[in-house]
Coordinates of N, CA and C and ligand atoms in Angstrom, one line a residue:
X216 N 105.2 99.8 108.6 CA 105.9 100.5 109.7 C 105.7 102.0 109.6
X217 N 105.2 102.5 110.7 CA 104.9 104.0 110.7 C 106.2 104.7 110.9
X218 N 106.4 105.8 110.2 CA 107.6 106.6 110.3 C 107.2 107.9 111.1
X219 N 108.1 108.4 111.9 CA 107.9 109.6 112.8 C 108.8 110.7 112.3
X220 N 108.2 111.8 112.1 CA 109.0 113.0 111.6 C 108.8 114.1 112.6
X221 N 109.7 114.2 113.6 CA 109.5 115.3 114.6 C 109.7 116.7 113.9
X222 N 108.8 117.6 114.3 CA 108.9 119.0 113.7 C 109.7 119.9 114.6
X223 N 110.8 120.5 114.0 CA 111.6 121.3 114.9 C 110.9 122.7 115.2
X224 N 109.7 122.9 114.7 CA 109.0 124.1 115.0 C 108.8 124.2 116.6
X225 N 108.8 123.0 117.2 CA 108.6 123.0 118.7 C 109.9 122.8 119.4
X226 N 111.0 122.8 118.7 CA 112.3 122.7 119.4 C 112.7 124.1 119.9
X227 N 113.8 124.1 120.7 CA 114.3 125.4 121.2 C 115.3 125.9 120.2
X228 N 115.0 126.9 119.5 CA 115.8 127.4 118.4 C 117.2 127.9 118.8
X229 N 117.3 128.2 120.1 CA 118.6 128.6 120.6 C 119.5 127.3 120.9
X230 N 118.9 126.2 120.9 CA 119.6 124.9 121.1 C 119.2 123.9 120.1
X231 N 119.2 124.3 118.8 CA 118.6 123.5 117.8 C 119.5 122.2 117.5
X232 N 120.8 122.4 117.5 CA 121.6 121.2 117.3 C 121.4 120.1 118.4
X233 N 121.3 120.6 119.6 CA 121.0 119.6 120.7 C 119.6 119.0 120.5
X234 N 118.6 119.8 120.2 CA 117.3 119.2 120.0 C 117.2 118.3 118.8
X235 N 117.9 118.5 117.8 CA 117.9 117.6 116.6 C 118.6 116.3 117.0
X236 N 119.8 116.4 117.7 CA 120.4 115.2 118.1 C 119.5 114.3 119.0
X237 N 118.8 115.0 119.8 CA 117.9 114.2 120.7 C 116.9 113.4 120.0
X238 N 116.3 113.9 118.9 CA 115.3 113.1 118.2 C 116.0 112.1 117.3
X239 N 117.2 112.4 116.8 CA 117.9 111.4 116.0 C 118.3 110.2 116.9
X240 N 118.8 110.5 118.1 CA 119.2 109.4 119.0 C 117.9 108.6 119.4
X241 N 116.8 109.3 119.4 CA 115.5 108.6 119.8 C 114.9 107.8 118.7
X242 N 115.5 107.7 117.6 CA 114.9 106.9 116.5 C 114.0 107.5 115.5
X243 N 114.0 108.9 115.4 CA 113.2 109.5 114.4 C 113.5 109.1 113.0
X244 N 112.6 109.1 112.1 CA 112.8 108.7 110.7 C 113.2 109.8 109.8
X245 N 112.5 110.9 110.0 CA 112.7 112.1 109.2 C 112.8 113.3 110.2
X246 N 113.4 114.4 109.7 CA 113.3 115.7 110.5 C 112.5 116.6 109.7
X247 N 111.3 117.0 110.3 CA 110.4 117.9 109.6 C 110.7 119.4 109.8
X248 N 110.9 120.1 108.8 CA 111.4 121.5 108.8 C 110.3 122.4 108.2
X249 N 109.7 123.2 109.0 CA 108.6 124.1 108.6 C 109.1 125.4 108.2
X250 N 108.9 125.7 106.9 CA 109.4 127.0 106.3 C 108.1 127.9 106.1
X251 N 108.1 129.0 106.7 CA 106.9 129.9 106.6 C 107.3 131.3 106.2
X252 N 106.5 131.9 105.3 CA 107.0 133.2 104.8 C 106.2 134.4 105.3
X253 N 105.2 134.2 106.2 CA 104.4 135.3 106.6 C 103.4 135.8 105.6
X254 N 103.3 135.1 104.5 CA 102.2 135.5 103.5 C 101.3 134.3 103.2
X255 N 101.9 133.2 102.9 CA 101.1 132.0 102.7 C 100.4 131.6 104.0
X256 N 101.2 131.7 105.0 CA 100.6 131.5 106.4 C 101.0 132.7 107.2
X257 N 100.2 133.0 108.3 CA 100.4 134.2 109.1 C 101.5 134.0 110.1
X258 N 102.7 133.5 109.7 CA 103.8 133.3 110.7 C 105.0 133.2 109.8
X259 N 106.1 133.5 110.5 CA 107.5 133.5 109.8 C 108.3 132.5 110.7
X260 N 108.9 131.5 110.1 CA 109.7 130.6 110.9 C 111.2 130.6 110.5
X261 N 111.6 129.7 109.7 CA 113.0 129.6 109.3 C 113.2 129.4 107.8
X262 N 114.4 129.7 107.4 CA 114.6 129.6 106.0 C 115.9 128.9 105.6
X263 N 116.5 129.3 104.5 CA 117.6 128.6 103.9 C 118.9 128.5 104.8
X264 N 119.3 129.5 105.4 CA 120.6 129.4 106.2 C 120.4 128.4 107.3
X265 N 119.2 128.3 107.9 CA 119.0 127.4 109.0 C 119.0 125.9 108.4
X266 N 118.4 125.7 107.3 CA 118.4 124.4 106.7 C 119.9 124.0 106.4
X267 N 120.6 124.9 105.8 CA 122.1 124.6 105.6 C 122.8 124.2 106.8
X268 N 122.5 124.9 107.9 CA 123.2 124.6 109.2 C 122.8 123.3 109.7
X269 N 121.5 123.0 109.6 CA 120.9 121.7 110.1 C 121.6 120.5 109.4
X270 N 121.7 120.8 108.1 CA 122.3 119.7 107.2 C 123.6 119.2 107.8
X271 N 124.4 120.1 108.4 CA 125.7 119.7 108.9 C 125.7 118.9 110.2
X272 N 124.6 119.0 110.9 CA 124.6 118.3 112.2 C 123.7 117.0 112.3
X273 N 123.1 116.6 111.2 CA 122.3 115.4 111.2 C 122.3 114.6 109.9
X274 N 122.2 113.3 110.1 CA 122.1 112.5 108.9 C 120.6 112.1 108.6
X275 N 119.7 112.6 109.5 CA 118.3 112.3 109.2 C 117.9 113.0 107.9
X276 N 117.0 112.3 107.1 CA 116.5 112.9 105.9 C 115.7 114.2 106.3
X277 N 116.0 115.3 105.7 CA 115.3 116.6 106.0 C 114.0 116.7 105.1
X278 N 112.9 116.8 105.8 CA 111.6 116.8 105.2 C 111.1 118.3 105.3
X279 N 111.3 119.0 104.2 CA 111.1 120.5 104.2 C 109.7 120.8 103.7
X280 N 108.9 121.3 104.6 CA 107.5 121.7 104.3 C 107.4 123.2 104.0
X281 N 107.3 123.5 102.7 CA 107.3 124.9 102.3 C 105.9 125.5 102.4
X282 N 105.7 126.4 103.4 CA 104.5 127.1 103.5 C 104.7 128.5 103.0
X283 N 105.0 128.6 101.7 CA 105.4 129.9 101.1 C 104.7 130.1 99.8
X284 N 104.4 131.3 99.4 CA 103.8 131.6 98.1 C 104.8 131.3 97.0
X285 N 104.4 130.8 95.9 CA 105.2 130.5 94.7 C 106.4 129.7 95.1
X286 N 106.3 128.5 95.6 CA 107.4 127.7 96.1 C 108.4 127.4 95.0
X287 N 108.0 127.4 93.8 CA 108.9 127.1 92.6 C 110.2 128.1 92.7
X288 N 110.0 129.2 93.2 CA 111.1 130.2 93.3 C 112.2 129.7 94.2
X289 N 111.9 128.8 95.1 CA 112.9 128.4 96.1 C 113.2 126.9 96.0
X290 N 112.6 126.2 95.1 CA 112.8 124.7 95.0 C 114.3 124.3 94.9
X291 N 115.0 125.0 94.0 CA 116.4 124.7 93.7 C 117.2 125.0 95.0
X292 N 116.9 126.1 95.6 CA 117.7 126.6 96.7 C 117.6 125.7 97.9
X293 N 116.4 125.2 98.2 CA 116.2 124.3 99.3 C 116.9 122.9 99.0
X294 N 116.9 122.5 97.8 CA 117.6 121.3 97.5 C 119.1 121.5 97.7
X295 N 119.6 122.6 97.2 CA 121.0 122.9 97.4 C 121.4 123.0 98.9
X296 N 120.5 123.5 99.7 CA 120.7 123.7 101.1 C 120.7 122.3 101.9
X297 N 120.3 121.2 101.2 CA 120.3 119.9 101.8 C 119.0 119.2 102.1
X298 N 117.9 119.7 101.6 CA 116.7 119.1 101.8 C 116.7 117.7 101.0
X299 N 116.1 116.7 101.7 CA 115.9 115.4 101.0 C 114.5 115.3 100.4
X300 N 113.5 115.9 101.1 CA 112.2 115.9 100.7 C 111.7 117.3 100.7
X301 N 111.1 117.8 99.6 CA 110.6 119.1 99.5 C 109.1 119.0 99.2
X302 N 108.2 119.6 100.1 CA 106.8 119.6 99.8 C 106.3 121.0 99.6
X303 N 105.4 121.1 98.6 CA 104.8 122.5 98.3 C 103.3 122.4 98.4
X304 N 102.7 123.4 98.9 CA 101.2 123.5 98.9 C 100.6 123.7 97.6
X305 N 99.6 122.9 97.2 CA 98.9 123.0 95.9 C 98.2 124.4 95.9
X306 N 97.9 125.0 97.0 CA 97.2 126.3 97.0 C 98.2 127.5 96.8
X307 N 99.5 127.2 96.7 CA 100.4 128.3 96.8 C 100.8 128.9 95.4
X308 N 100.3 128.2 94.3 CA 100.6 128.8 93.0 C 99.7 128.1 91.9
X309 N 100.0 128.4 90.7 CA 99.2 127.7 89.6 C 99.6 126.2 89.5
X310 N 98.8 125.4 88.9 CA 99.1 124.0 88.7 C 100.4 123.9 87.9
X311 N 100.6 124.7 86.9 CA 101.8 124.6 86.1 C 103.1 124.9 86.9
X312 N 103.0 125.9 87.8 CA 104.2 126.3 88.6 C 104.4 125.2 89.7
X313 N 103.4 124.7 90.2 CA 103.6 123.6 91.2 C 104.2 122.4 90.6
X314 N 103.8 122.1 89.4 CA 104.4 121.0 88.6 C 105.9 121.3 88.4
X315 N 106.2 122.5 88.0 CA 107.6 122.9 87.8 C 108.4 122.7 89.1
X316 N 107.8 123.1 90.2 CA 108.5 123.0 91.5 C 108.9 121.6 91.7
X317 N 107.9 120.7 91.5 CA 108.1 119.2 91.8 C 109.2 118.7 90.8
X318 N 109.2 119.2 89.6 CA 110.1 118.7 88.6 C 111.6 119.1 88.9
X319 N 111.7 120.3 89.4 CA 113.0 120.8 89.9 C 113.6 119.9 91.0
X320 N 112.7 119.6 91.9 CA 113.2 118.8 93.1 C 113.6 117.4 92.6
X321 N 112.7 116.8 91.7 CA 113.1 115.5 91.2 C 114.3 115.5 90.3
X322 N 114.5 116.6 89.6 CA 115.7 116.8 88.8 C 117.0 116.8 89.6
X323 N 116.8 117.2 90.8 CA 118.0 117.3 91.7 C 118.2 115.9 92.4
X324 N 117.3 114.9 92.1 CA 117.4 113.6 92.7 C 116.8 113.6 94.1
X325 N 116.0 114.6 94.4 CA 115.4 114.6 95.8 C 113.9 114.2 95.6
X326 N 113.3 113.9 96.8 CA 111.9 113.5 96.8 C 111.0 114.7 96.8
X327 N 110.0 114.7 96.0 CA 109.1 115.9 95.9 C 107.7 115.5 96.4
X328 N 106.9 116.5 96.9 CA 105.6 116.1 97.3 C 104.7 117.4 97.3
X329 N 103.4 117.1 97.4 CA 102.4 118.2 97.6 C 101.7 118.1 98.9
X330 N 101.2 119.3 99.3 CA 100.5 119.4 100.6 C 99.1 120.0 100.4
X331 N 98.2 119.4 101.1 CA 96.8 119.9 101.1 C 96.4 120.6 102.4
X332 N 95.9 121.8 102.3 CA 95.4 122.5 103.5 C 94.0 121.8 103.8
X333 N 93.5 122.0 105.1 CA 92.3 121.3 105.5 C 91.1 121.6 104.5
X334 N 91.0 122.7 103.9 CA 89.8 123.0 103.1 C 90.0 122.5 101.7
X335 N 91.1 122.0 101.3 CA 91.4 121.6 99.9 C 91.0 120.2 99.8
X336 N 90.2 119.9 98.7 CA 89.8 118.5 98.6 C 90.8 117.5 98.2
X337 N 90.6 116.2 98.4 CA 91.6 115.2 98.1 C 91.9 115.2 96.6
X338 N 90.9 115.4 95.8 CA 91.2 115.3 94.3 C 92.2 116.3 93.8
X339 N 92.5 117.3 94.6 CA 93.5 118.3 94.3 C 94.9 117.7 94.1
X340 N 95.2 116.5 94.6 CA 96.5 115.9 94.4 C 96.6 115.3 93.0
X341 N 95.5 115.1 92.4 CA 95.6 114.2 91.1 C 96.5 114.8 90.0
X342 N 96.5 116.1 89.8 CA 97.4 116.6 88.7 C 98.9 116.4 89.0
X343 N 99.2 116.1 90.3 CA 100.6 116.0 90.7 C 101.1 114.6 91.1
X344 N 100.1 113.7 91.3 CA 100.5 112.5 92.0 C 101.6 111.7 91.4
X345 N 101.7 111.7 90.1 CA 102.7 110.8 89.5 C 104.1 111.4 89.7
X346 N 104.2 112.7 90.1 CA 105.5 113.3 90.4 C 105.9 113.3 91.9
X347 N 105.0 112.7 92.7 CA 105.1 112.8 94.1 C 105.7 111.5 94.7
X348 N 106.7 111.7 95.6 CA 107.2 110.6 96.5 C 106.5 110.7 97.8
X349 N 105.8 111.8 98.1 CA 105.1 111.9 99.4 C 103.9 112.9 99.2
X350 N 102.8 112.6 99.8 CA 101.7 113.6 99.9 C 101.5 113.9 101.4
X351 N 101.3 115.2 101.7 CA 101.1 115.6 103.1 C 99.7 116.2 103.2
X352 N 98.9 115.6 104.1 CA 97.6 116.0 104.4 C 97.6 116.8 105.7
X353 N 97.3 118.1 105.7 CA 97.3 118.8 107.0 C 96.1 118.5 107.8
X354 N 96.3 118.3 109.1 CA 95.2 118.1 110.1 C 95.1 119.2 111.0
X355 N 95.7 120.4 110.7 CA 95.4 121.7 111.3 C 95.6 122.7 110.2
X356 N 95.1 123.9 110.4 CA 95.4 125.0 109.5 C 96.9 125.3 109.6
X357 N 97.7 125.3 108.5 CA 99.1 125.5 108.7 C 99.5 126.9 109.3
X358 N 100.6 126.9 109.9 CA 101.1 128.2 110.5 C 101.6 128.1 111.9
X359 N 101.0 127.2 112.7 CA 101.4 127.2 114.1 C 101.4 125.8 114.6
X360 N 102.4 125.5 115.6 CA 102.4 124.2 116.3 C 101.3 124.2 117.4
X361 N 101.1 123.1 118.0 CA 100.3 123.0 119.2 C 98.8 123.1 119.0
X362 N 98.3 123.0 117.7 CA 96.8 123.1 117.5 C 96.2 121.7 117.7
X363 N 94.8 121.8 117.7 CA 94.1 120.6 117.9 C 93.9 119.8 116.6
X364 N 94.1 118.5 116.6 CA 93.9 117.6 115.5 C 92.5 117.6 114.9
X365 N 92.4 117.8 113.6 CA 91.1 117.8 113.0 C 90.7 116.4 112.5
X366 N 89.9 115.7 113.4 CA 89.6 114.3 113.1 C 88.7 114.3 111.8
X367 N 88.1 115.4 111.5 CA 87.2 115.4 110.3 C 88.0 115.4 109.0
X368 N 89.3 115.3 109.1 CA 90.1 115.2 107.9 C 90.3 113.7 107.5
X369 N 89.8 112.8 108.3 CA 90.1 111.4 108.1 C 89.4 110.8 106.8
X370 N 88.2 111.2 106.5 CA 87.7 110.8 105.2 C 88.6 111.2 104.0
X371 N 89.1 112.5 104.1 CA 89.9 112.9 103.0 C 91.2 112.2 103.0
X372 N 91.8 111.8 104.2 CA 93.0 111.1 104.2 C 92.8 109.7 103.5
X373 N 91.7 109.1 103.8 CA 91.4 107.8 103.2 C 91.2 107.9 101.7
X374 N 90.6 109.0 101.3 CA 90.5 109.2 99.8 C 91.8 109.4 99.1
X375 N 92.7 110.2 99.8 CA 94.1 110.3 99.2 C 94.8 109.0 99.2
X376 N 94.7 108.2 100.3 CA 95.3 106.8 100.3 C 94.8 106.0 99.1
X377 N 93.5 106.1 98.8 CA 92.9 105.4 97.7 C 93.6 105.8 96.4
X378 N 93.7 107.1 96.2 CA 94.4 107.6 94.9 C 95.8 107.1 94.9
X379 N 96.5 107.1 96.0 CA 97.9 106.7 96.0 C 98.0 105.2 95.7
X380 N 97.2 104.4 96.3 CA 97.2 102.9 96.1 C 96.9 102.6 94.6
X381 N 96.1 103.4 94.0 CA 95.7 103.1 92.7 C 96.7 103.6 91.6
X382 N 97.3 104.8 91.9 CA 98.0 105.5 90.8 C 99.5 105.6 91.1
X383 N 100.0 105.5 92.4 CA 101.4 105.7 92.7 C 101.7 105.0 94.0
X384 N 101.6 103.7 94.1 CA 101.7 103.0 95.3 C 102.9 103.2 96.2
X385 N 104.0 103.6 95.5 CA 105.2 103.8 96.3 C 105.2 105.1 97.1
X386 N 104.3 106.0 96.8 CA 104.2 107.3 97.4 C 103.9 107.2 98.9
X387 N 104.5 108.0 99.7 CA 104.2 108.0 101.1 C 103.1 109.0 101.4
X388 N 102.4 108.7 102.5 CA 101.2 109.6 102.9 C 101.5 110.1 104.4
X389 N 101.7 111.4 104.5 CA 102.1 112.0 105.7 C 100.9 112.9 106.3
X390 N 100.8 112.9 107.6 CA 99.9 113.9 108.2 C 100.7 114.8 109.1
X391 N 100.1 116.0 109.3 CA 100.8 117.0 110.0 C 99.8 117.9 110.8
X392 N 100.0 117.9 112.1 CA 99.1 118.8 112.9 C 98.4 118.1 114.0
X393 N 98.7 118.4 115.2 CA 97.9 117.8 116.3 C 98.1 116.3 116.5
X394 N 99.2 115.8 116.0 CA 99.5 114.3 116.2 C 100.1 114.2 117.6
X395 N 99.5 113.3 118.4 CA 100.0 113.0 119.7 C 99.6 111.5 120.1
X396 N 99.8 111.1 121.3 CA 99.5 109.8 121.7 C 98.0 109.4 121.5
X397 N 97.1 110.4 121.5 CA 95.7 110.1 121.4 C 95.2 110.1 119.9
X398 N 96.0 110.7 119.0 CA 95.6 110.8 117.6 C 96.4 110.1 116.6
X399 N 97.6 109.5 117.0 CA 98.5 108.8 116.1 C 97.8 107.6 115.5
X400 N 97.0 106.9 116.3 CA 96.4 105.7 115.9 C 95.4 105.9 114.8
X401 N 94.5 106.9 115.0 CA 93.5 107.2 114.0 C 94.1 107.6 112.7
X402 N 95.2 108.4 112.7 CA 95.8 108.8 111.5 C 96.4 107.6 110.7
X403 N 97.0 106.7 111.5 CA 97.6 105.5 110.8 C 96.5 104.6 110.3
X404 N 95.4 104.5 111.1 CA 94.3 103.6 110.6 C 93.6 104.1 109.4
X405 N 93.7 105.4 109.1 CA 93.1 106.0 108.0 C 94.1 106.2 106.8
X406 N 95.3 105.6 106.9 CA 96.1 105.5 105.7 C 97.4 106.2 105.8
X407 N 97.7 107.0 106.8 CA 99.0 107.7 106.9 C 100.1 106.7 107.2
X408 N 101.3 106.9 106.6 CA 102.4 106.1 107.1 C 103.6 106.9 107.6
X409 N 103.4 108.3 107.5 CA 104.4 109.2 108.1 C 103.7 110.2 109.0
X410 N 104.0 110.3 110.3 CA 103.4 111.2 111.2 C 104.3 112.3 111.6
X411 N 103.9 113.5 111.4 CA 104.7 114.7 111.8 C 104.2 115.0 113.3
X412 N 105.2 115.3 114.1 CA 104.8 115.6 115.5 C 105.7 116.6 116.1
X413 N 105.2 117.8 116.4 CA 106.1 118.9 117.0 C 106.0 118.9 118.5
X414 N 104.9 119.4 119.0 CA 104.7 119.6 120.4 C 104.7 118.3 121.2
X415 N 104.1 117.2 120.5 CA 104.0 115.9 121.2 C 105.4 115.3 121.4
X416 N 106.4 115.6 120.5 CA 107.7 115.1 120.7 C 108.5 116.0 121.6
X417 N 108.6 117.3 121.3 CA 109.4 118.2 122.1 C 108.9 118.6 123.4
X418 N 107.6 118.3 123.6 CA 107.0 118.6 124.9 C 107.1 117.4 125.9
X419 N 107.6 116.3 125.4 CA 107.6 115.0 126.2 C 108.8 115.0 127.1
X420 N 108.6 114.5 128.3 CA 109.8 114.3 129.2 C 110.7 113.2 128.7
X421 N 110.1 112.2 128.1 CA 110.8 111.0 127.6 C 110.7 111.0 126.1
X422 N 111.6 111.6 125.4 CA 111.4 111.7 123.9 C 111.5 110.3 123.2
X423 N 112.4 109.4 123.6 CA 112.4 108.1 122.9 C 111.1 107.3 123.2
X424 N 110.6 107.5 124.4 CA 109.4 106.8 124.8 C 108.2 107.4 124.0
X425 N 108.2 108.7 123.8 CA 107.1 109.3 123.1 C 107.1 108.9 121.6
X426 N 108.3 108.8 121.0 CA 108.4 108.4 119.6 C 107.9 106.9 119.5
X427 N 108.3 106.1 120.4 CA 107.8 104.7 120.4 C 106.3 104.7 120.4
X428 N 105.7 105.5 121.3 CA 104.2 105.5 121.5 C 103.6 106.0 120.1
X429 N 104.2 107.0 119.6 CA 103.5 107.5 118.3 C 103.6 106.5 117.2
X430 N 104.7 105.8 117.2 CA 104.8 104.8 116.1 C 103.8 103.6 116.2
X431 N 103.3 103.4 117.5 CA 102.2 102.5 117.7 C 102.7 101.0 117.6
Ligands
DX5_666 C1 102.1 123.6 111.3 C2 103.3 122.9 110.9 C3 103.5 121.6 111.7 C4 103.7 121.9 113.2 C5 103.0 120.7 113.9 O1 101.9 124.6 110.3 O2 103.2 122.4 109.6 O3 104.6 120.8 111.2 O4 105.0 121.9 113.7 O5 102.9 121.0 115.3 P1 102.1 120.1 116.3 O6 102.6 118.6 116.1 O7 102.5 120.6 117.6 O8 100.7 120.2 115.9
ZN667 ZN1 104.7 121.0 108.8

């Protein structure tokens, strides 16, 4: 069963509670929260106070995608703010510090994961895989919603799926970027079981219908 994680980056931030309730009522599985620091990616989005507020208005698992330098500095704080899943980019710090970040999240009883940017090879997950409940493969350059899906990431997605099946079969495989009615199928066929979708969900006139379509 494919899970759908709407990204609130495409929601109306002035009506965030309303927009979160809309995807919860529409059967979303996770709520994807994009945290950007203006350094790891060239954009600034939302941070801890917003996650704390979101936690109070939804029971959906919060899937917090940290696009920040040295994510270990904030692992504890995002868990305390109510994150259920915390993912950190492997490119954002040393291997040792990324492992520490994952261990902090796991120590809090939350699910930890790593993220790969498009130019990062599949094998970069290997030092972390046994600590991961989820691996996220980016299908756009992180930083902005509404970009075009990079179909050339599919071989890498399959390679990561192979590593997961071999070494940590319970781990989920998520894709993020450019997922819509035309691309959801190819992502699922290549091994993803969680699809993040921002503009495709929040830009839809019929959100429940769009979530059903994406689930396939
Ligand atoms: C991009 C973010 C995504 C973004 C996806 O850096 O990580 O989660 O919201 O947006 P869409 O689905 O519009 O490509
Ligand atoms: Zn994201």
